[in-house]
Coordinates of C-alpha atoms in Angstrom, one line a residue:
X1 CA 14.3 -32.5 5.0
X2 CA 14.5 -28.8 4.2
X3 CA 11.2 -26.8 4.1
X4 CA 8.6 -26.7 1.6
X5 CA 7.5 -22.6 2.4
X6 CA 8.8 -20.0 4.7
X7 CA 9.6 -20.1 8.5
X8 CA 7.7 -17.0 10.7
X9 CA 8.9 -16.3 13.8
X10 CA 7.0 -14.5 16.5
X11 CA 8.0 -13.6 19.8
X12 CA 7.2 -17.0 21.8
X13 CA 6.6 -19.4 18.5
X14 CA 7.9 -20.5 15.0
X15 CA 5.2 -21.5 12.1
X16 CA 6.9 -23.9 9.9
X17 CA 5.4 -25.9 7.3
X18 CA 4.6 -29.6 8.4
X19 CA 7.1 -32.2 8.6
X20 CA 6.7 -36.0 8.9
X21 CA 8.3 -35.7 12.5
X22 CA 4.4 -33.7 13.3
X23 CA 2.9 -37.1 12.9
X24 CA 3.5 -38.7 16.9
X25 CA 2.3 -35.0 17.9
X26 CA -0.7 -34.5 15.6
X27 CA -2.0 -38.0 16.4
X28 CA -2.3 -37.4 20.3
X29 CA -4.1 -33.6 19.5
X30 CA -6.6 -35.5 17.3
X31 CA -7.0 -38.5 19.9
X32 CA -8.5 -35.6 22.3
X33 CA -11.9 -35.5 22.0
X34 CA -12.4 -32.0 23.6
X35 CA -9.3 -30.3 21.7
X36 CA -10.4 -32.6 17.9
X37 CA -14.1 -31.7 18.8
X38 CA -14.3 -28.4 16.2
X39 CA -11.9 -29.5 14.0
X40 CA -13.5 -33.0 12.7
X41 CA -13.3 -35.0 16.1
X42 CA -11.4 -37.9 16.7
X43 CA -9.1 -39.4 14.4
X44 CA -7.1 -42.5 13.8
X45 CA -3.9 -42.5 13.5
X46 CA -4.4 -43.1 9.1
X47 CA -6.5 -40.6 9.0
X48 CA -4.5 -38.3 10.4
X49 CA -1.4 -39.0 8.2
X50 CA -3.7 -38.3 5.1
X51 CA -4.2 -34.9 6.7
X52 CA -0.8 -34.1 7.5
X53 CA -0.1 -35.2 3.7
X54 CA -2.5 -32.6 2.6
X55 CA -1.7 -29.5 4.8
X56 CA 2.4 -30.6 3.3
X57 CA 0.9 -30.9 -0.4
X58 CA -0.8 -27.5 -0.5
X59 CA 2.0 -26.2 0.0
X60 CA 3.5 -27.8 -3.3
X61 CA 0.2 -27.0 -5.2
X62 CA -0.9 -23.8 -3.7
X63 CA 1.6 -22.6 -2.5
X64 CA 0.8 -21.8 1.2
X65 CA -0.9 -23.8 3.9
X66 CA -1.2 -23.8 7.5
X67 CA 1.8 -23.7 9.6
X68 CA 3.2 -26.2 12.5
X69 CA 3.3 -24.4 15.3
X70 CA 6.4 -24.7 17.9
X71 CA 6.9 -23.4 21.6
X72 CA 10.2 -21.6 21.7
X73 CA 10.9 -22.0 25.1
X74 CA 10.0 -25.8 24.7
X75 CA 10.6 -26.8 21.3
X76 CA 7.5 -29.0 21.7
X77 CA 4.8 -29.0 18.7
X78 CA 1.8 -27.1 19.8
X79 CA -0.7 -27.1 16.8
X80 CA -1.2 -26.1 13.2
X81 CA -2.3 -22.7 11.9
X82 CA -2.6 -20.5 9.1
X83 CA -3.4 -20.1 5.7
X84 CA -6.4 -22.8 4.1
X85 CA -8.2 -23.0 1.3
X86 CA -8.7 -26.6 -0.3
X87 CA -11.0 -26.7 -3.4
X88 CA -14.6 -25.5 -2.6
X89 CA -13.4 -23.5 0.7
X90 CA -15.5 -20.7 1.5
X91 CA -12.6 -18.1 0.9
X92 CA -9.4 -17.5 1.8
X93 CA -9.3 -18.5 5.7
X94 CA -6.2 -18.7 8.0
X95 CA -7.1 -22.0 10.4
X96 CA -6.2 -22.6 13.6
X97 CA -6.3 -25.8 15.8
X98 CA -3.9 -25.9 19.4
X99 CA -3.4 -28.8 21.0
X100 CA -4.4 -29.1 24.5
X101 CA -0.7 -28.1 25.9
X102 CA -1.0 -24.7 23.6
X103 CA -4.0 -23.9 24.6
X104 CA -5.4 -20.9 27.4
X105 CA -1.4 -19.3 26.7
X106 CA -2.3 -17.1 24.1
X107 CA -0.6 -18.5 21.6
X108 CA -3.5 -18.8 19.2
X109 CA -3.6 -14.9 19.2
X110 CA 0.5 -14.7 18.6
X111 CA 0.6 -17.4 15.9
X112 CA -3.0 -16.3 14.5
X113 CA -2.0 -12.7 14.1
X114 CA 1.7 -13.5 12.1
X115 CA -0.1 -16.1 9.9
X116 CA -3.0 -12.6 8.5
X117 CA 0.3 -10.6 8.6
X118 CA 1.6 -13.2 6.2
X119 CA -1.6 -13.8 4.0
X120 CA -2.2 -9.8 3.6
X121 CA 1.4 -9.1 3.0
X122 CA 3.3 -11.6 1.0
X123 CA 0.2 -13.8 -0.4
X124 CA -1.8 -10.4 -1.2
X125 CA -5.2 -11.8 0.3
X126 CA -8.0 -9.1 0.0
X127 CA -10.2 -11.0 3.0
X128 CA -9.1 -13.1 5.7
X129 CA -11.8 -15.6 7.1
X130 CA -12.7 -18.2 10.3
X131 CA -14.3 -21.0 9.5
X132 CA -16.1 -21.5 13.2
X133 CA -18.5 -24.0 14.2
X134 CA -21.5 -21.7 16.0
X135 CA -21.0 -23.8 19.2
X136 CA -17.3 -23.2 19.2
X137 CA -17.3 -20.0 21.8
X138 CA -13.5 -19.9 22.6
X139 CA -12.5 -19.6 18.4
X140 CA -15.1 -17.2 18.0
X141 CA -13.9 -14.8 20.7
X142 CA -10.4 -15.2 19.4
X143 CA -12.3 -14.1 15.9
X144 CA -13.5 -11.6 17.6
X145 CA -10.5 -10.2 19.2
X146 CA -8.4 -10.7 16.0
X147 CA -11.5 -7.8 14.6
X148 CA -13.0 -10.5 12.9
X149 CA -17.0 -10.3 12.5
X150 CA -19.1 -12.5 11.5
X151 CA -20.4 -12.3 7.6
X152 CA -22.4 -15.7 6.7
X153 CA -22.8 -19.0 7.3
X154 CA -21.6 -21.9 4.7
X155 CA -21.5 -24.9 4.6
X156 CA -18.5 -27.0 4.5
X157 CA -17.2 -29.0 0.9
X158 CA -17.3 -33.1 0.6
X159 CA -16.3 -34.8 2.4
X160 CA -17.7 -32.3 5.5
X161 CA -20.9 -31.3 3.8
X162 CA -22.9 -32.2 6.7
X163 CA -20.8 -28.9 8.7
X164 CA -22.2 -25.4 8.8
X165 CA -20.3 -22.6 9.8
X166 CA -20.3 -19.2 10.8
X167 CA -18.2 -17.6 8.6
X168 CA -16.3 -14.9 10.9
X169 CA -13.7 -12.4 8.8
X170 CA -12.2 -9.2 7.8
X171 CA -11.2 -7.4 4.8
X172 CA -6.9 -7.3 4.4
X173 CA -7.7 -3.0 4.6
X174 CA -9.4 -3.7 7.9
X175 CA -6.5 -5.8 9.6
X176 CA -3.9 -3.9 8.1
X177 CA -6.0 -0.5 9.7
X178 CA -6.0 -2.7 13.1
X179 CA -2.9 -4.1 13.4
X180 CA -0.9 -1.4 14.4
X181 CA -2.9 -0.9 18.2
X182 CA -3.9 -4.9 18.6
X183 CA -3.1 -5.7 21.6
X184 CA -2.1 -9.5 22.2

């Protein structure tokens, strides 16, 4: 099946849009309790095609979505990342959720960083935002280190109204100012 949106390549990954062959290896990240904990918790195996269906579709109806993420050296799925915003979103955010194998490598900061190149640069985004649960320490210091701050809390759209967030971001001036010295 040929992609639905562009490839990125960084030095150690490629972002591709999702493909149904993601399925087997989104299933066992959102069976992990620990790695699905921030990111809706567990998930059944249904539930979990109905998201990989959306992250495909908004790429058909908004053109962009997050990316699946793939080790080079491996070829082995690692995640999802990058640009979100179903309707009622708190902004324009770029997402990111490793599985447990990505994770501690970091590849959230490589992928992370290509995905805001991409949203500021070819989707024109003014502000880039995290969508962080307050508790969720290790994706707020990646935030952080990205020169993300934190600007409000929200809360989260239906289904997920019951989540509140920290709101963590930057303006597309800001990361472009950074980008140049960020050291990964």
């Amino acid at each position: 099946m040929a992609n639905i949106g562009p490839t990125l390549e960084t030095d150690r990954l490629i972002l591709r849009p999702p493909r149904a062959e993601d399925f087997p290896f989104m299933c066992e990240m959102m069976a992990d309790s620990e790695t699905a904990r921030f990111i809706g918790g567990v998930m059944e195996p249904p539930v979990v095609w109905r998201s990989l269906c959306a992250l495909a579709g908004a790429w058909t109806i908004r053109g962009y979505s997050m990316f699946s993420v793939i080790e080079k050296s491996t070829g082995n799925w690692i995640g999802r990342l990058g640009p979100w915003q179903p309707e009622g979103w708190p902004g324009t955010e770029i997402a990111y959720d490793l599985s447990r194998e990505g994770q501690g490598k970091g590849y959230a900061f490589e992928g992370v960083s290509a995905a805001i190149d991409y949203a500021v640069d070819i989707l024109g985004w003014d502000e880039v935002i995290h969508c962080i649960d307050p508790l969720n320490a290790p994706s707020i210091a990646l935030a952080r280190k990205l020169g993300a701050q934190k600007l409000r809390e929200a809360q989260a759209p239906a289904p997920i109204s019951e989540i509140r967030w920290d709101v963590y971001g930057q303006s597309a001036g800001d990361w472009r100012a950074r980008r140049g010295g960020a050291a990964g």
